[in-house]
XYZ file of C-alpha atoms in Angstrom:
769
model
C -4.831 -7.803 -21.202
C -2.400 -5.386 -22.312
C -1.665 -2.837 -25.012
C 2.440 -2.571 -25.285
C 2.648 0.685 -26.979
C 0.335 3.430 -29.081
C -0.662 2.546 -32.433
C 1.541 5.898 -33.386
C 4.679 4.709 -31.855
C 4.386 1.232 -33.422
C 4.735 2.749 -36.899
C 7.832 3.980 -36.335
C 9.564 2.216 -33.163
C 12.691 0.056 -33.640
C 13.324 -0.975 -30.545
C 11.666 -2.511 -27.757
C 11.554 -4.986 -25.184
C 10.403 -8.535 -26.298
C 6.897 -9.427 -24.874
C 4.419 -12.057 -25.163
C 3.593 -15.189 -23.559
C 5.497 -18.385 -22.537
C 8.729 -16.637 -23.493
C 11.147 -16.571 -20.940
C 14.137 -14.463 -21.943
C 13.738 -11.177 -23.314
C 15.727 -10.612 -25.962
C 16.407 -7.392 -27.593
C 17.140 -6.596 -31.598
C 17.410 -3.197 -33.166
C 15.062 -4.003 -35.852
C 12.331 -5.886 -33.525
C 8.801 -3.970 -32.878
C 7.039 -5.742 -30.131
C 3.779 -7.198 -30.048
C 0.948 -4.989 -29.695
C -0.492 -6.858 -27.433
C 0.219 -9.370 -24.398
C -2.208 -11.776 -22.224
C -1.370 -13.614 -19.209
C -3.546 -17.236 -19.795
C -6.284 -18.189 -21.371
C -8.767 -16.733 -19.583
C -7.638 -13.257 -20.810
C -6.969 -14.548 -24.073
C -10.409 -14.976 -24.295
C -11.798 -12.234 -22.797
C -11.644 -9.986 -25.765
C -11.244 -9.902 -29.376
C -8.406 -7.940 -30.175
C -7.957 -5.530 -33.132
C -5.037 -6.572 -35.190
C -2.391 -3.913 -35.996
C -1.175 -4.008 -39.742
C 2.228 -2.650 -40.994
C 1.969 -1.451 -44.441
C 5.121 -2.653 -47.094
C 5.391 -0.969 -50.437
C 5.638 -3.667 -52.922
C 4.993 -6.252 -50.469
C 2.326 -7.766 -48.554
C 0.608 -6.221 -45.377
C 1.901 -7.844 -42.031
C -0.935 -8.265 -39.482
C -0.491 -9.599 -35.868
C -1.905 -9.324 -32.457
C 0.639 -11.375 -30.019
C 3.296 -11.666 -32.328
C 6.102 -8.957 -32.865
C 7.171 -7.658 -36.178
C 10.761 -7.595 -37.642
C 11.865 -4.296 -39.402
C 14.715 -4.416 -41.868
C 15.810 -2.070 -44.659
C 12.261 -0.329 -44.367
C 10.571 -3.702 -44.648
C 8.405 -5.296 -41.861
C 8.136 -9.088 -41.660
C 5.814 -11.159 -39.027
C 7.910 -12.877 -36.606
C 6.182 -15.891 -36.771
C 8.507 -18.132 -33.886
C 8.897 -15.051 -31.684
C 12.849 -15.108 -31.956
C 13.141 -11.717 -32.619
C 15.197 -12.743 -35.748
C 14.204 -12.646 -39.435
C 14.032 -16.253 -40.792
C 13.887 -17.488 -44.254
C 10.343 -18.584 -43.650
C 9.350 -15.218 -42.113
C 11.021 -13.172 -45.311
C 8.788 -12.819 -48.248
C 10.877 -11.470 -50.396
C 11.809 -15.105 -50.673
C 10.416 -17.303 -53.331
C 7.336 -19.239 -51.672
C 9.516 -22.466 -52.271
C 12.496 -21.648 -50.374
C 9.969 -20.184 -47.895
C 7.999 -23.254 -47.302
C 10.409 -25.775 -47.258
C 12.282 -23.361 -44.395
C 9.329 -23.310 -42.656
C 8.216 -27.102 -42.479
C 11.870 -27.763 -40.698
C 11.097 -24.919 -38.339
C 7.978 -26.964 -37.141
C 7.339 -29.207 -34.531
C 6.335 -32.865 -35.225
C 3.000 -32.370 -33.615
C 2.671 -29.614 -36.411
C 3.330 -31.580 -38.869
C 1.116 -34.294 -38.149
C -1.829 -31.990 -37.651
C -0.856 -30.412 -40.949
C -2.085 -33.395 -42.913
C -5.126 -33.290 -40.722
C -8.589 -31.190 -42.414
C -11.391 -30.970 -40.066
C -14.729 -31.507 -41.775
C -16.707 -29.244 -40.608
C -15.924 -26.500 -37.900
C -18.240 -23.129 -37.820
C -19.436 -20.426 -35.472
C -22.011 -21.163 -33.278
C -24.145 -18.316 -34.627
C -24.465 -16.793 -38.454
C -25.945 -13.525 -36.854
C -24.031 -10.679 -35.097
C -26.727 -9.923 -32.822
C -26.085 -13.723 -31.143
C -22.604 -13.463 -30.664
C -22.469 -10.087 -28.576
C -22.884 -8.836 -25.014
C -25.154 -6.173 -23.760
C -22.508 -3.731 -24.897
C -22.201 -5.297 -28.779
C -18.927 -6.416 -27.859
C -18.260 -10.267 -29.252
C -18.099 -12.967 -26.950
C -15.894 -15.835 -27.280
C -17.995 -18.770 -25.741
C -20.552 -17.456 -28.244
C -18.433 -17.861 -31.299
C -16.734 -20.772 -31.302
C -18.029 -24.522 -30.633
C -16.686 -26.790 -27.806
C -16.370 -29.809 -30.205
C -16.132 -30.506 -34.084
C -18.687 -31.357 -36.531
C -21.564 -30.341 -38.514
C -23.780 -29.215 -35.730
C -23.245 -27.249 -32.582
C -23.596 -29.664 -30.178
C -21.468 -29.387 -27.389
C -19.010 -31.615 -25.821
C -19.768 -31.756 -21.863
C -16.845 -30.388 -19.446
C -14.791 -28.896 -22.246
C -14.541 -25.663 -23.277
C -13.798 -24.193 -26.787
C -10.371 -23.577 -25.828
C -9.743 -26.678 -24.128
C -10.927 -28.153 -27.395
C -8.784 -26.017 -30.009
C -5.479 -26.926 -27.380
C -6.335 -30.551 -27.950
C -7.231 -30.985 -31.193
C -4.414 -28.868 -32.387
C -6.282 -28.663 -35.776
C -5.048 -25.471 -38.014
C -7.614 -26.468 -41.418
C -11.266 -26.469 -41.157
C -14.151 -26.410 -43.831
C -16.790 -23.557 -42.689
C -20.358 -24.756 -43.083
C -22.505 -21.748 -42.860
C -22.055 -18.272 -44.126
C -22.236 -15.569 -41.224
C -22.526 -12.183 -41.566
C -19.580 -10.266 -42.179
C -19.040 -9.188 -38.764
C -19.129 -12.498 -37.101
C -17.274 -14.012 -40.212
C -14.126 -11.339 -39.296
C -14.489 -11.797 -35.751
C -14.410 -15.644 -36.080
C -11.156 -15.721 -38.381
C -9.450 -12.633 -36.187
C -10.145 -14.533 -33.169
C -8.607 -17.976 -34.447
C -5.189 -16.184 -35.730
C -5.517 -14.421 -32.057
C -5.568 -18.183 -30.622
C -2.975 -19.197 -33.109
C -0.294 -16.625 -31.857
C -1.095 -17.312 -28.264
C -0.411 -21.366 -28.698
C 2.259 -21.047 -30.656
C 4.051 -18.604 -28.129
C 2.439 -20.329 -25.389
C 4.138 -23.612 -26.796
C 7.315 -22.467 -27.939
C 6.394 -23.130 -31.975
C 6.029 -21.046 -35.058
C 2.943 -19.451 -35.236
C 0.742 -21.274 -38.200
C -2.526 -19.595 -39.660
C -5.773 -21.376 -39.706
C -7.187 -22.168 -43.616
C -10.457 -21.818 -44.146
C -11.672 -23.910 -46.784
C -15.825 -23.578 -47.663
C -17.703 -24.078 -50.679
C -19.112 -21.261 -53.097
C -21.275 -18.840 -51.032
C -24.651 -18.364 -51.718
C -26.277 -15.384 -53.100
C -29.010 -16.700 -55.088
C -27.604 -18.665 -57.934
C -29.165 -21.741 -59.385
C -27.438 -24.817 -59.080
C -24.142 -25.406 -60.779
C -25.881 -27.291 -63.827
C -28.205 -24.095 -64.124
C -24.940 -22.281 -64.494
C -24.125 -24.321 -67.115
C -27.748 -24.079 -68.639
C -27.623 -20.670 -69.016
C -23.523 -20.576 -70.314
C -25.201 -23.022 -72.677
C -27.632 -20.789 -73.975
C -25.545 -17.978 -73.962
C -22.606 -19.597 -76.023
C -19.968 -18.673 -73.249
C -19.471 -18.934 -69.581
C -18.466 -15.453 -69.427
C -20.906 -14.737 -66.231
C -19.135 -17.948 -64.611
C -16.024 -15.603 -64.447
C -18.035 -12.718 -63.294
C -19.507 -14.527 -60.712
C -16.234 -16.057 -59.286
C -14.449 -12.445 -59.045
C -17.631 -11.349 -56.857
C -17.682 -14.446 -54.638
C -13.631 -14.132 -54.251
C -13.892 -11.019 -52.746
C -16.810 -11.678 -50.286
C -14.999 -14.860 -49.376
C -11.557 -13.157 -48.610
C -13.572 -9.997 -47.278
C -14.963 -12.790 -44.607
C -11.607 -14.742 -43.665
C -12.424 -17.715 -46.228
C -8.781 -18.786 -47.846
C -9.802 -21.880 -50.256
C -12.995 -23.921 -51.558
C -13.663 -27.441 -51.021
C -14.454 -27.645 -54.868
C -15.640 -27.283 -57.405
C -16.953 -30.108 -58.614
C -15.996 -30.431 -62.438
C -17.058 -34.244 -63.178
C -18.581 -35.208 -66.315
C -21.660 -36.332 -65.824
C -21.527 -39.621 -67.955
C -24.217 -42.157 -66.042
C -27.282 -41.158 -65.330
C -28.051 -42.946 -62.050
C -25.242 -41.098 -60.836
C -26.687 -39.235 -57.365
C -23.890 -36.255 -57.644
C -25.202 -35.577 -61.302
C -26.915 -32.310 -60.220
C -23.846 -30.940 -58.461
C -21.773 -31.093 -61.604
C -21.571 -28.679 -64.797
C -23.172 -31.474 -66.871
C -22.476 -33.765 -69.931
C -20.908 -31.191 -72.528
C -17.224 -31.914 -71.628
C -15.778 -28.610 -74.021
C -18.475 -26.113 -71.710
C -17.357 -27.827 -68.748
C -13.814 -27.434 -69.433
C -14.682 -23.480 -70.041
C -16.523 -23.044 -66.779
C -13.247 -24.758 -65.081
C -11.011 -22.297 -66.483
C -13.206 -19.481 -65.883
C -13.612 -20.213 -62.036
C -9.849 -20.858 -61.829
C -9.488 -17.262 -63.161
C -11.635 -15.793 -61.152
C -11.365 -17.276 -58.096
C -7.813 -17.172 -57.959
C -7.546 -13.930 -59.253
C -5.711 -14.835 -62.491
C -3.999 -17.464 -64.286
C -0.432 -17.374 -62.360
C -1.667 -20.106 -59.509
C -2.041 -18.526 -56.319
C -1.140 -15.016 -55.768
C -2.548 -11.562 -53.484
C -6.033 -12.038 -53.388
C -6.479 -15.657 -54.580
C -8.948 -18.087 -52.853
C -7.550 -21.769 -53.459
C -9.404 -24.134 -55.686
C -9.591 -27.579 -54.972
C -10.771 -28.930 -58.427
C -12.440 -32.466 -57.885
C -12.714 -35.622 -58.492
C -9.779 -36.082 -60.339
C -9.765 -38.066 -62.724
C -13.269 -37.870 -63.016
C -16.325 -39.907 -60.729
C -18.736 -39.646 -63.052
C -18.167 -42.721 -65.001
C -19.351 -44.783 -61.881
C -20.378 -48.102 -62.530
C -23.976 -48.047 -63.237
C -24.793 -44.959 -60.981
C -23.253 -45.812 -57.645
C -21.610 -43.132 -55.835
C -18.159 -43.951 -54.519
C -18.633 -42.411 -50.703
C -19.676 -45.681 -49.912
C -18.082 -49.247 -51.272
C -21.209 -50.380 -53.382
C -19.898 -47.406 -55.497
C -16.204 -48.237 -55.512
C -15.649 -48.538 -59.769
C -15.603 -46.503 -62.465
C -16.062 -48.286 -65.579
C -14.033 -47.185 -68.959
C -15.667 -49.441 -71.885
C -15.441 -46.938 -74.505
C -11.812 -46.277 -76.312
C -10.217 -43.219 -75.075
C -13.713 -42.005 -73.011
C -11.284 -41.222 -70.324
C -9.302 -38.229 -72.213
C -11.986 -37.292 -74.614
C -14.517 -36.617 -71.824
C -13.867 -37.232 -68.395
C -10.190 -35.142 -68.102
C -11.158 -32.338 -69.905
C -12.339 -30.061 -67.249
C -9.454 -31.027 -65.281
C -6.955 -30.170 -67.808
C -8.327 -26.812 -68.376
C -7.994 -26.222 -64.729
C -4.680 -27.224 -64.598
C -3.448 -25.019 -67.858
C -5.275 -22.615 -66.264
C -3.309 -22.397 -62.651
C -5.433 -24.059 -60.438
C -3.695 -24.654 -56.887
C -5.631 -27.728 -55.578
C -6.963 -31.052 -56.666
C -8.997 -33.487 -54.412
C -8.930 -37.145 -56.040
C -12.228 -39.370 -56.585
C -12.838 -42.154 -54.091
C -13.434 -44.933 -56.625
C -10.930 -46.898 -58.660
C -10.578 -48.032 -62.077
C -12.350 -51.653 -63.511
C -9.776 -53.481 -64.797
C -11.573 -56.269 -66.984
C -12.857 -57.643 -69.986
C -15.288 -54.670 -70.086
C -12.632 -51.932 -70.077
C -11.485 -50.334 -73.533
C -7.872 -49.126 -74.080
C -7.252 -45.592 -72.883
C -5.126 -42.728 -74.191
C -4.095 -39.634 -73.982
C -2.321 -37.231 -76.155
C -0.637 -34.560 -74.400
C 2.025 -32.001 -74.887
C 2.850 -33.839 -77.738
C 3.459 -37.261 -76.355
C 0.949 -40.326 -76.132
C 0.613 -42.032 -72.926
C -1.626 -45.256 -71.626
C -3.205 -44.244 -68.934
C -5.834 -46.957 -67.497
C -4.529 -47.682 -63.944
C -6.059 -50.368 -62.194
C -5.943 -51.492 -58.348
C -6.054 -49.194 -55.440
C -8.531 -46.238 -55.249
C -7.404 -42.746 -56.339
C -6.045 -41.560 -53.259
C -3.703 -45.022 -52.903
C -2.875 -45.223 -56.471
C 0.612 -43.604 -57.476
C -0.124 -44.389 -60.937
C -2.977 -42.138 -60.642
C -1.835 -39.346 -58.250
C 2.393 -39.314 -59.223
C 2.084 -40.393 -62.867
C -0.847 -38.890 -64.228
C -1.415 -35.896 -62.017
C 1.971 -34.933 -61.547
C 3.976 -36.809 -63.965
C 1.895 -36.293 -67.364
C -0.507 -33.115 -66.780
C 2.420 -31.534 -64.674
C 0.272 -30.750 -61.718
C 2.540 -29.194 -59.037
C -0.162 -27.941 -56.505
C -1.787 -29.263 -53.168
C -3.241 -32.845 -53.205
C -6.123 -33.201 -50.712
C -8.006 -36.167 -50.374
C -11.261 -37.278 -48.394
C -10.236 -40.480 -48.995
C -9.577 -41.307 -45.514
C -13.184 -41.136 -44.481
C -15.222 -44.369 -43.480
C -17.023 -45.508 -46.718
C -14.376 -43.696 -48.963
C -11.462 -45.679 -48.477
C -11.621 -48.278 -51.967
C -9.501 -50.374 -53.213
C -7.738 -50.875 -49.804
C -9.584 -52.720 -47.933
C -6.806 -55.362 -47.368
C -4.823 -52.435 -45.321
C -4.890 -51.894 -42.038
C -6.134 -48.287 -40.588
C -2.270 -47.733 -39.930
C -1.205 -49.155 -42.928
C -3.962 -46.533 -45.120
C -2.433 -43.602 -43.785
C 0.757 -44.611 -44.464
C -0.034 -45.723 -48.129
C -1.964 -42.475 -48.352
C 1.103 -40.072 -47.586
C 3.132 -42.455 -49.723
C 1.307 -42.053 -52.748
C 1.807 -38.336 -52.871
C -1.321 -36.779 -51.035
C -0.892 -33.832 -48.761
C -3.953 -33.465 -46.650
C -7.175 -33.943 -46.400
C -9.797 -35.390 -43.878
C -8.131 -37.869 -42.139
C -10.839 -39.756 -39.857
C -11.284 -43.827 -38.972
C -13.992 -45.378 -37.056
C -11.327 -46.382 -34.627
C -7.992 -45.020 -34.044
C -6.181 -41.385 -34.105
C -4.963 -40.608 -37.163
C -2.660 -38.564 -35.603
C -1.469 -41.426 -33.469
C -0.949 -43.367 -36.356
C 1.169 -40.995 -38.148
C 3.385 -40.545 -35.103
C 3.718 -44.240 -35.050
C 4.587 -44.604 -38.566
C 7.618 -42.133 -37.599
C 8.550 -43.851 -34.754
C 8.793 -47.393 -37.295
C 10.334 -44.956 -39.717
C 7.784 -46.269 -42.407
C 7.335 -42.411 -42.856
C 9.696 -40.123 -42.395
C 9.436 -36.492 -40.991
C 10.621 -35.492 -45.017
C 7.572 -37.276 -45.841
C 5.432 -34.911 -43.958
C 7.439 -32.130 -44.677
C 7.036 -32.369 -48.104
C 3.416 -32.852 -47.665
C 3.595 -29.362 -45.411
C 5.462 -27.642 -48.414
C 2.452 -27.697 -50.574
C 0.072 -26.709 -48.018
C 2.389 -23.727 -46.792
C 3.140 -22.699 -50.174
C -0.034 -21.636 -51.053
C -0.561 -19.542 -48.249
C 2.304 -17.751 -48.610
C 1.668 -17.134 -52.628
C -2.132 -15.530 -51.315
C -0.295 -13.651 -47.975
C -2.316 -15.666 -45.868
C 0.786 -16.276 -43.915
C 2.247 -12.692 -43.545
C -1.454 -11.559 -42.548
C -3.979 -13.776 -41.828
C -6.205 -11.322 -39.840
C -9.155 -9.387 -41.638
C -9.849 -5.395 -41.160
C -13.578 -5.215 -40.122
C -14.290 -2.038 -41.778
C -12.752 -3.125 -45.122
C -14.676 -5.986 -44.832
C -18.073 -4.756 -44.036
C -17.102 -2.078 -47.485
C -15.873 -5.026 -49.980
C -19.214 -7.084 -48.859
C -21.610 -4.105 -49.141
C -20.177 -2.919 -52.236
C -20.347 -6.750 -54.025
C -23.286 -8.446 -52.561
C -25.501 -6.244 -54.457
C -23.910 -6.775 -57.659
C -23.349 -10.351 -57.210
C -26.998 -10.868 -56.794
C -27.835 -9.147 -59.960
C -25.797 -11.251 -61.710
C -27.415 -14.195 -60.089
C -30.959 -13.361 -60.868
C -29.210 -12.684 -64.460
C -28.591 -16.039 -64.381
C -31.564 -17.577 -63.204
C -33.743 -16.206 -65.986
C -30.920 -17.418 -68.621
C -31.013 -20.921 -66.883
C -34.479 -21.804 -67.091
C -35.028 -23.961 -70.457
C -38.341 -24.265 -72.543
C -38.334 -27.950 -73.289
C -41.793 -28.360 -75.117
C -44.554 -25.722 -75.884
C -47.501 -26.717 -78.202
C -49.447 -24.134 -80.096
C -47.329 -21.599 -78.076
C -49.156 -22.132 -74.549
C -46.007 -20.090 -73.440
C -45.613 -17.258 -72.384
C -48.814 -16.422 -70.492
C -49.606 -13.353 -71.131
C -53.730 -13.357 -70.190
C -53.908 -12.295 -67.160
C -57.568 -12.623 -66.957
C -56.893 -16.401 -66.835
C -56.793 -18.284 -63.598
C -54.280 -20.451 -62.571
C -54.091 -23.405 -59.989
C -50.800 -23.658 -58.884
C -49.302 -27.409 -57.657
C -45.939 -28.976 -56.314
C -44.615 -32.487 -56.197
C -41.840 -34.252 -54.412
C -41.040 -37.476 -52.594
C -42.490 -36.605 -49.557
C -45.920 -34.929 -50.965
C -45.039 -31.556 -49.040
C -43.851 -29.197 -51.644
C -43.994 -25.680 -50.759
C -45.270 -23.299 -53.393
C -45.872 -20.035 -51.984
C -43.138 -18.130 -53.796
C -44.465 -19.245 -56.889
C -47.730 -18.351 -56.239
C -46.770 -14.996 -55.091
C -44.694 -14.085 -58.339
C -47.532 -15.150 -60.502
C -49.685 -13.017 -58.413
C -47.652 -10.381 -58.273
C -47.347 -10.774 -62.512
C -50.864 -10.049 -62.220
C -52.581 -13.662 -62.458
C -55.566 -14.834 -60.234
C -54.685 -18.130 -58.378
C -57.435 -19.990 -57.590
C -57.561 -23.626 -54.717
C -59.419 -25.069 -57.223
C -58.370 -26.956 -60.544
C -61.520 -27.211 -61.626
C -62.046 -23.266 -61.809
C -58.825 -22.916 -63.770
C -57.603 -21.788 -66.736
C -54.006 -22.624 -66.592
C -52.221 -25.510 -64.105
C -49.041 -24.885 -62.867
C -47.562 -28.098 -62.020
C -43.990 -28.148 -60.433
C -42.427 -31.784 -59.861
C -39.140 -31.919 -58.051
C -37.941 -35.524 -57.939
C -35.393 -37.374 -55.515
C -32.319 -39.639 -56.498
C -30.861 -42.058 -54.531
C -28.665 -40.415 -52.200
C -24.685 -40.621 -52.373
C -23.465 -43.879 -50.499
C -26.616 -45.342 -51.553
C -27.006 -49.300 -52.385
C -30.059 -49.290 -53.862
C -30.119 -48.615 -57.730
C -31.389 -45.727 -58.447
C -34.700 -44.965 -60.219
C -35.122 -42.040 -62.861
C -38.703 -42.696 -63.521
C -41.109 -40.462 -62.005
C -42.709 -42.839 -59.636
C -43.299 -43.680 -55.596
C -42.910 -46.928 -54.101
C -41.579 -49.444 -56.779
C -38.859 -52.192 -56.237
C -35.236 -51.769 -57.007
C -32.416 -54.079 -56.286
C -29.841 -53.618 -53.887
C -26.247 -54.516 -54.483
C -23.086 -55.322 -51.987
C -19.807 -53.684 -51.381
C -18.253 -55.264 -54.174
C -21.251 -53.970 -56.716
C -22.549 -57.082 -57.177
C -26.476 -57.815 -57.303
C -28.238 -59.086 -54.034
C -31.533 -61.250 -53.896
C -32.265 -58.095 -51.937
C -34.587 -55.503 -52.786
C -35.935 -51.619 -51.523
C -38.851 -49.681 -52.181
C -37.810 -46.465 -53.796
C -39.810 -43.053 -54.448
C -38.465 -40.676 -56.823
C -41.863 -38.117 -56.641
C -45.211 -38.809 -54.971
C -48.434 -38.369 -56.065
C -48.066 -38.534 -60.171
C -51.472 -39.936 -60.750
C -52.749 -36.565 -59.433
C -50.493 -34.966 -61.773
C -52.422 -36.696 -64.411
C -55.451 -36.155 -62.951
C -55.093 -32.538 -62.887
C -53.947 -32.517 -66.024
C -56.989 -34.220 -67.469
C -59.367 -32.203 -65.959
C -58.363 -28.819 -66.951
C -57.805 -30.056 -70.377
C -61.432 -31.346 -70.290
C -62.393 -27.397 -69.298
C -60.463 -26.500 -72.589
C -57.526 -25.271 -70.534
C -53.530 -25.516 -70.772
C -50.916 -27.356 -68.380
C -47.679 -26.037 -68.041
C -45.380 -28.655 -66.215
C -41.935 -27.667 -64.584
C -39.644 -30.560 -64.213
C -36.254 -29.893 -61.720
C -33.963 -31.239 -64.742
C -30.743 -31.271 -62.930
C -30.880 -35.361 -63.068
C -31.714 -37.016 -66.729
C -35.313 -38.036 -65.222
C -37.282 -40.090 -68.107
C -40.352 -38.056 -68.555
C -43.147 -40.337 -69.528
C -45.363 -40.036 -66.662
C -45.337 -36.240 -67.068
C -44.434 -34.791 -70.184
C -47.608 -35.874 -72.462
C -49.543 -34.289 -70.318
C -48.469 -31.340 -70.857
C -48.650 -28.634 -73.028
C -45.382 -26.953 -72.213
C -42.702 -27.993 -70.160
C -39.889 -26.164 -68.487
C -36.669 -27.013 -66.974
C -35.242 -25.648 -63.710
C -32.209 -25.823 -61.674
C -33.661 -25.072 -58.207
C -34.530 -21.289 -59.892
C -35.749 -18.210 -58.183
C -39.635 -18.545 -58.125
C -39.417 -14.967 -59.614
C -37.176 -16.096 -62.513
C -39.390 -18.706 -63.588
C -42.448 -16.423 -63.390
C -40.644 -14.055 -65.581
C -39.976 -16.616 -68.117
C -43.698 -18.147 -68.040
C -45.113 -14.680 -68.045
C -43.067 -13.733 -71.208
C -41.314 -11.118 -69.199
C -38.250 -12.824 -70.299
C -37.818 -14.742 -73.270
C -36.012 -18.206 -72.442
C -32.493 -18.866 -73.536
C -31.145 -21.924 -71.340
C -30.278 -24.949 -72.676
C -30.145 -28.717 -71.331
C -27.158 -29.338 -69.497
C -28.185 -33.436 -69.365
C -29.483 -35.233 -71.977
C -32.874 -36.828 -70.683
C -33.282 -40.724 -70.866
C -35.702 -42.101 -73.438
C -36.650 -45.043 -70.845
C -35.671 -48.082 -69.055
C -34.506 -50.094 -71.844
C -31.830 -47.845 -72.641
C -30.506 -47.893 -69.244
C -31.509 -52.040 -69.039
C -28.847 -53.780 -67.206
C -28.019 -57.266 -68.457
C -26.396 -59.805 -66.621
C -22.749 -60.695 -68.364
C -20.523 -63.444 -67.636
C -16.770 -61.439 -67.175
C -13.778 -64.115 -66.914
C -15.954 -66.128 -64.601
C -17.605 -63.243 -62.683
C -21.551 -62.211 -63.147
C -21.638 -58.434 -63.709
C -24.850 -56.007 -64.394
C -23.504 -54.357 -67.974
C -25.551 -51.352 -68.879
C -26.650 -51.179 -72.281
C -25.517 -47.562 -72.282
C -21.726 -47.084 -71.570
C -21.307 -45.390 -68.167
C -18.595 -43.487 -69.091
C -19.876 -41.485 -72.231
C -22.006 -38.403 -71.898
C -25.553 -38.831 -72.906
C -25.085 -36.794 -76.145
C -22.845 -39.256 -77.759
C -24.209 -42.798 -76.187
C -26.349 -43.540 -78.979
C -22.710 -43.834 -81.214
C -22.246 -46.641 -78.505
C -25.140 -48.592 -77.990
C -26.429 -51.799 -80.595
C -28.690 -51.153 -83.060
C -31.276 -53.367 -81.347
C -31.774 -51.544 -78.108
C -31.874 -48.118 -80.103
C -34.382 -49.843 -82.129
C -36.846 -50.570 -79.065
C -36.033 -46.987 -77.749
C -39.433 -45.053 -78.069
C -37.435 -42.646 -79.381
C -34.889 -44.615 -81.580
C -32.566 -43.002 -79.369
C -30.850 -42.724 -75.619
C -32.375 -39.217 -75.318
C -36.285 -38.893 -74.684
C -38.460 -37.495 -77.698
C -41.192 -35.569 -76.639
C -44.993 -35.714 -78.412
C -44.149 -32.463 -80.232
C -41.231 -34.290 -81.684
C -38.353 -32.247 -79.565
C -35.585 -34.579 -78.856
C -34.263 -33.630 -75.142
C -30.588 -33.884 -75.396
C -27.746 -31.929 -73.836
C -27.742 -28.366 -76.008
C -31.542 -28.212 -76.696
C -33.869 -25.351 -75.838
C -36.551 -23.518 -77.299
C -37.571 -19.870 -77.314
C -40.493 -18.094 -78.232
């Protein structure tokens, strides 16, 4: 491996021999600065991680290279992406992003265009720890860094090296599924960009940077509904903005360019398995959170700008109004239902509109398709002074012109990147009559710019190539999609400098991490919801009381060591025999049916109950399944009775990320708190009174099975199970759309659960000391 010139000379060099792999002609251009390194072949490429060389532009982007040269003009530096020693429009950062992107798309090969449409759902370093990727001299090793196969795990492909896999796959966009240490992340990012430059030079193509998506980096926050619980308690989502700003700094430092989220669907059906990863059912708070996430991650409200991490808001136009809770990662969950007039505009669309108006740069359509039959009410949207009919039936969202071209781009004016995963097996709703080839043509024609393109049979890139050969897709179609993807990289500066400076990245992460962790703990404290507190059972201030701690979950293997330690740190004695306890602290963490399940979800806290199974058209079959949400609730009640018999108190904790039916738990508790995968330390501070709880429920807890009962109904000659409470409106307004008879039969007189103290567990509810 050869370094052409010293760094000192690089800053002033205006004339150099052309260098680089795969070039047969050495051009000489007065304004050309040669690449800082050359490599002879792939073995030399992978023998060392090159330190990128950076060129600072006054009032312009930093330029970063390893194997590419740099063009200097008028004292400004430009990355020579196609290695021709001339300044092309797509290299000129002084031009607007649209012009640059269009020029670059025209310069790309067909192979690059087809792969630009392709996201890899999972590609991560083999190891997250620095110590595991370096040699005995502390230098990173290529084969310790990169997997030789794609996917969620690190299983290796026999007889294929990682460099061969990169060559064969040709991808440039992937989703990082781990959170590597800063050094590992920087090496991983920079090595890929080093490879990208090498591959472009060797193949006489333009160099396209890798684009790394991930999900928000974990630094101790509760889950998203916990964030909402804290925001509802505070009366604003200001801390969401602050956290997003911290997270953005860490992501950029680690080479992360975008987020495969956030999920801002309104949680309106209680059985939906993805409720726990939403921001709850209060559409106004979800909208405020969506806006603040955009402002924080994208560095303001101007769309993608230098310092932006791209957000991909999902699942447009809102997958929460799922038919009886079935989730659209499988065909059983194919349908959304809008049975309440204007529910789509009044509830489901609000967070998306807030994100669009804040300048969000990416959106992911949902997998589902809207039902259009006798149960559907008219849907209108008033936007920008106009009224629109917005019910679009037929295909799933990603194959639906009305959804993407009509509602998303036409009505709401979104002009960013449409990123869909709807070509994954099981997610191709509404296109069952099409072949895989026809689906991918429809996918592009409907307006998708990119996404995870995967079929159980056939190569998706070959389908694209065949469509080009048949003229069912044109190069212009693929260029149009590429422009939207390239434009965001130009706006953020990733095209001009995809590299990271190790020292700067380490300093940024070290500076931000303690601030982000402190904020996370603050949000943890603010998210705990005090739901019930009979006779002022909480806070637990008398440390002479003996406490028995036990956890309940689906597998009957709950780990409670963290809570034991937290209570002991607070001064309590934790006993192993509940018969000797003054207080029983009992945590319940139920499990709902997972994404793609065909079993009707159960909301009761029960074990081994029978539930119906539905077919791929969401129709009830004669088959049933046995479901457990939580094991051992009989033991819960036994413990509670024994402690009460001794004059003690029972404090219950429920993971309130789903709208559980609490009849098997709440009546046996003197106090009840709702949590959201919080830290044990924060929970202990709340129950011991060190922190006065302020959290509010993000979801409405369900009264009992009667308010979510399914009734066989003949609709235009077809029998469907119709829920007595509508699937498409949040729990806090369901009473307005339910029959008086159903409400009269509810133990609370409402859709919402009412406890023994008379508290109605509706979203927004929470007590304090």
